């Protein structure tokens, strides 16, 4: 769960890091840059609300696993996007997966922990999430120019694979 929350917020944070490269490569207008960002955050908000009931019905673990797969696939497809429109759709899908993941993870943190440990659990969630933000910026500082934005997206989409058996 920690690596997934790391990956969720890393995916959201990387938009600000790669946007200058996208602006140059695809000649993005400021409106289209805003549309990419809005699509990710808007789908995050929408799908976190919609999938609360679905995860209640089908189980949080199942929904979390499928959403994590969706996150990995959409992040990798973002790296392969041939144009700004496909990239926009991929980031919308990535935002949706993040919204689903976060709604499941927060419920896990509050349902299974004893009441005296819930605050610690939520603190760990927030710390891993912001660890993802810090890692994105650190990797960008060290390697973004060397590997390019496409490989940067691929490298940062790998951590959710780690907890899989």
mmCIF file of C-alpha atoms in Angstrom:
data_model
loop_
_atom_site.group_PDB
_atom_site.id
_atom_site.type_symbol
_atom_site.label_atom_id
_atom_site.label_comp_id
_atom_site.label_asym_id
_atom_site.label_seq_id
_atom_site.Cartn_x
_atom_site.Cartn_y
_atom_site.Cartn_z
ATOM 1 C CA UNK A 1 0.000 0.000 0.000
ATOM 2 C CA UNK A 2 2.902 2.362 0.742
ATOM 3 C CA UNK A 3 4.480 1.926 -2.686
ATOM 4 C CA UNK A 4 1.137 2.467 -4.362
ATOM 5 C CA UNK A 5 0.535 5.721 -2.476
ATOM 6 C CA UNK A 6 4.094 6.755 -3.350
ATOM 7 C CA UNK A 7 3.399 6.030 -7.025
ATOM 8 C CA UNK A 8 0.061 7.822 -6.991
ATOM 9 C CA UNK A 9 1.473 11.127 -5.874
ATOM 10 C CA UNK A 10 4.659 10.723 -7.895
ATOM 11 C CA UNK A 11 2.496 10.445 -11.014
ATOM 12 C CA UNK A 12 0.664 13.641 -10.145
ATOM 13 C CA UNK A 13 3.852 15.528 -9.293
ATOM 14 C CA UNK A 14 5.718 14.576 -12.439
ATOM 15 C CA UNK A 15 3.443 16.688 -14.634
ATOM 16 C CA UNK A 16 5.011 19.855 -13.311
ATOM 17 C CA UNK A 17 8.477 18.447 -13.931
ATOM 18 C CA UNK A 18 7.962 17.250 -17.513
ATOM 19 C CA UNK A 19 5.660 20.036 -18.721
ATOM 20 C CA UNK A 20 8.544 22.221 -20.027
ATOM 21 C CA UNK A 21 9.766 19.320 -22.184
ATOM 22 C CA UNK A 22 6.238 18.658 -23.455
ATOM 23 C CA UNK A 23 5.762 22.350 -24.202
ATOM 24 C CA UNK A 24 8.847 22.327 -26.435
ATOM 25 C CA UNK A 25 8.208 18.977 -28.121
ATOM 26 C CA UNK A 26 4.528 19.470 -28.924
ATOM 27 C CA UNK A 27 4.349 23.296 -28.973
ATOM 28 C CA UNK A 28 1.701 23.278 -26.233
ATOM 29 C CA UNK A 29 -0.343 26.347 -25.512
ATOM 30 C CA UNK A 30 -0.874 27.345 -21.894
ATOM 31 C CA UNK A 31 -4.502 26.266 -22.313
ATOM 32 C CA UNK A 32 -3.522 22.766 -23.381
ATOM 33 C CA UNK A 33 -1.027 22.502 -20.522
ATOM 34 C CA UNK A 34 -3.854 23.394 -18.165
ATOM 35 C CA UNK A 35 -6.100 20.819 -19.862
ATOM 36 C CA UNK A 36 -3.538 18.064 -19.262
ATOM 37 C CA UNK A 37 -3.222 18.989 -15.600
ATOM 38 C CA UNK A 38 -6.975 19.387 -15.169
ATOM 39 C CA UNK A 39 -7.657 16.030 -16.801
ATOM 40 C CA UNK A 40 -5.409 14.266 -14.298
ATOM 41 C CA UNK A 41 -6.714 16.040 -11.202
ATOM 42 C CA UNK A 42 -10.335 16.111 -12.401
ATOM 43 C CA UNK A 43 -10.425 12.381 -13.082
ATOM 44 C CA UNK A 44 -8.705 11.815 -9.728
ATOM 45 C CA UNK A 45 -11.563 13.609 -7.942
ATOM 46 C CA UNK A 46 -14.335 12.040 -10.018
ATOM 47 C CA UNK A 47 -13.139 8.444 -9.826
ATOM 48 C CA UNK A 48 -12.287 8.571 -6.126
ATOM 49 C CA UNK A 49 -15.957 9.375 -5.512
ATOM 50 C CA UNK A 50 -17.368 6.878 -8.020
ATOM 51 C CA UNK A 51 -15.294 3.919 -6.916
ATOM 52 C CA UNK A 52 -16.106 4.149 -3.218
ATOM 53 C CA UNK A 53 -19.323 2.191 -3.771
ATOM 54 C CA UNK A 54 -17.710 -0.160 -6.262
ATOM 55 C CA UNK A 55 -14.931 -1.070 -3.823
ATOM 56 C CA UNK A 56 -17.574 -1.639 -1.142
ATOM 57 C CA UNK A 57 -19.329 -4.080 -3.459
ATOM 58 C CA UNK A 58 -16.360 -5.951 -4.989
ATOM 59 C CA UNK A 59 -13.782 -5.563 -2.243
ATOM 60 C CA UNK A 60 -11.049 -3.012 -1.768
ATOM 61 C CA UNK A 61 -8.202 -5.406 -2.473
ATOM 62 C CA UNK A 62 -9.593 -6.411 -5.866
ATOM 63 C CA UNK A 63 -10.347 -2.816 -6.868
ATOM 64 C CA UNK A 64 -6.926 -1.656 -5.602
ATOM 65 C CA UNK A 65 -5.144 -4.340 -7.628
ATOM 66 C CA UNK A 66 -6.987 -3.485 -10.844
ATOM 67 C CA UNK A 67 -6.512 0.233 -10.316
ATOM 68 C CA UNK A 68 -2.786 -0.297 -9.734
ATOM 69 C CA UNK A 69 -2.538 -2.225 -12.996
ATOM 70 C CA UNK A 70 -4.419 0.615 -14.710
ATOM 71 C CA UNK A 71 -1.989 3.112 -13.156
ATOM 72 C CA UNK A 72 1.071 1.243 -14.430
ATOM 73 C CA UNK A 73 -0.344 0.711 -17.927
ATOM 74 C CA UNK A 74 -1.587 4.285 -18.329
ATOM 75 C CA UNK A 75 1.705 5.703 -17.054
ATOM 76 C CA UNK A 76 3.668 3.606 -19.540
ATOM 77 C CA UNK A 77 1.297 4.492 -22.363
ATOM 78 C CA UNK A 78 1.812 8.153 -21.472
ATOM 79 C CA UNK A 79 5.507 7.647 -22.171
ATOM 80 C CA UNK A 80 4.701 6.193 -25.593
ATOM 81 C CA UNK A 81 2.109 8.821 -26.531
ATOM 82 C CA UNK A 82 2.754 9.997 -30.090
ATOM 83 C CA UNK A 83 0.918 13.294 -29.668
ATOM 84 C CA UNK A 84 -0.596 15.633 -27.121
ATOM 85 C CA UNK A 85 -4.141 14.259 -27.464
ATOM 86 C CA UNK A 86 -3.161 10.674 -26.677
ATOM 87 C CA UNK A 87 -1.058 11.976 -23.811
ATOM 88 C CA UNK A 88 -4.086 13.878 -22.470
ATOM 89 C CA UNK A 89 -6.210 10.704 -22.530
ATOM 90 C CA UNK A 90 -3.437 8.713 -20.841
ATOM 91 C CA UNK A 91 -3.086 11.302 -18.073
ATOM 92 C CA UNK A 92 -6.874 11.308 -17.590
ATOM 93 C CA UNK A 93 -6.712 7.525 -17.147
ATOM 94 C CA UNK A 94 -3.734 7.834 -14.804
ATOM 95 C CA UNK A 95 -5.643 10.361 -12.697
ATOM 96 C CA UNK A 96 -8.633 8.001 -12.570
ATOM 97 C CA UNK A 97 -6.421 5.143 -11.354
ATOM 98 C CA UNK A 98 -4.896 7.385 -8.697
ATOM 99 C CA UNK A 99 -8.331 8.449 -7.467
ATOM 100 C CA UNK A 100 -9.439 4.837 -7.196
ATOM 101 C CA UNK A 101 -6.240 3.829 -5.404
ATOM 102 C CA UNK A 102 -6.380 6.665 -2.904
ATOM 103 C CA UNK A 103 -10.007 5.984 -1.992
ATOM 104 C CA UNK A 104 -9.154 2.322 -1.309
ATOM 105 C CA UNK A 105 -5.929 3.069 0.584
ATOM 106 C CA UNK A 106 -7.553 5.624 2.880
ATOM 107 C CA UNK A 107 -10.321 3.144 3.688
ATOM 108 C CA UNK A 108 -7.741 0.438 4.426
ATOM 109 C CA UNK A 109 -5.916 2.786 6.736
ATOM 110 C CA UNK A 110 -9.013 3.624 8.734
ATOM 111 C CA UNK A 111 -10.864 0.290 8.717
ATOM 112 C CA UNK A 112 -8.191 -2.137 9.790
ATOM 113 C CA UNK A 113 -6.253 -0.092 12.294
ATOM 114 C CA UNK A 114 -7.298 0.145 15.889
ATOM 115 C CA UNK A 115 -8.561 3.603 16.733
ATOM 116 C CA UNK A 116 -5.413 4.489 18.689
ATOM 117 C CA UNK A 117 -3.225 3.686 15.622
ATOM 118 C CA UNK A 118 -5.332 5.335 12.892
ATOM 119 C CA UNK A 119 -3.550 8.670 13.111
ATOM 120 C CA UNK A 120 -0.189 6.930 12.756
ATOM 121 C CA UNK A 121 -1.478 4.965 9.760
ATOM 122 C CA UNK A 122 -2.717 8.079 8.021
ATOM 123 C CA UNK A 123 0.563 9.831 8.788
ATOM 124 C CA UNK A 124 2.465 6.971 7.151
ATOM 125 C CA UNK A 125 0.169 7.226 4.123
ATOM 126 C CA UNK A 126 0.815 10.954 3.787
ATOM 127 C CA UNK A 127 4.555 10.519 4.304
ATOM 128 C CA UNK A 128 4.823 7.846 1.585
ATOM 129 C CA UNK A 129 2.717 10.004 -0.727
ATOM 130 C CA UNK A 130 4.968 13.013 -0.247
ATOM 131 C CA UNK A 131 7.992 10.744 -0.482
ATOM 132 C CA UNK A 132 6.837 10.137 -4.050
ATOM 133 C CA UNK A 133 6.713 13.864 -4.709
ATOM 134 C CA UNK A 134 10.216 14.314 -3.317
ATOM 135 C CA UNK A 135 11.555 11.376 -5.318
ATOM 136 C CA UNK A 136 10.114 12.740 -8.568
ATOM 137 C CA UNK A 137 11.860 16.042 -8.047
ATOM 138 C CA UNK A 138 15.105 14.371 -6.994
ATOM 139 C CA UNK A 139 15.186 12.022 -9.984
ATOM 140 C CA UNK A 140 14.260 14.899 -12.279
ATOM 141 C CA UNK A 141 17.116 16.989 -10.912
ATOM 142 C CA UNK A 142 19.608 14.164 -11.411
ATOM 143 C CA UNK A 143 18.465 12.450 -14.579
ATOM 144 C CA UNK A 144 15.656 14.107 -16.548
ATOM 145 C CA UNK A 145 17.909 15.836 -19.079
ATOM 146 C CA UNK A 146 19.997 12.698 -19.521
ATOM 147 C CA UNK A 147 17.170 10.192 -20.032
ATOM 148 C CA UNK A 148 14.399 12.387 -21.448
ATOM 149 C CA UNK A 149 10.806 12.725 -20.319
ATOM 150 C CA UNK A 150 9.628 9.419 -21.849
ATOM 151 C CA UNK A 151 12.148 7.282 -19.963
ATOM 152 C CA UNK A 152 11.523 9.392 -16.889
ATOM 153 C CA UNK A 153 7.848 8.352 -17.001
ATOM 154 C CA UNK A 154 8.756 4.698 -17.472
ATOM 155 C CA UNK A 155 11.229 4.657 -14.578
ATOM 156 C CA UNK A 156 8.742 6.308 -12.233
ATOM 157 C CA UNK A 157 5.954 3.876 -13.172
ATOM 158 C CA UNK A 158 7.939 0.826 -12.010
ATOM 159 C CA UNK A 159 7.672 0.988 -8.172
ATOM 160 C CA UNK A 160 4.076 -0.323 -7.999
ATOM 161 C CA UNK A 161 5.407 -3.569 -9.529
ATOM 162 C CA UNK A 162 7.533 -4.233 -6.436
ATOM 163 C CA UNK A 163 4.809 -5.516 -4.070
ATOM 164 C CA UNK A 164 3.410 -7.978 -6.626
ATOM 165 C CA UNK A 165 4.224 -11.634 -5.898
#
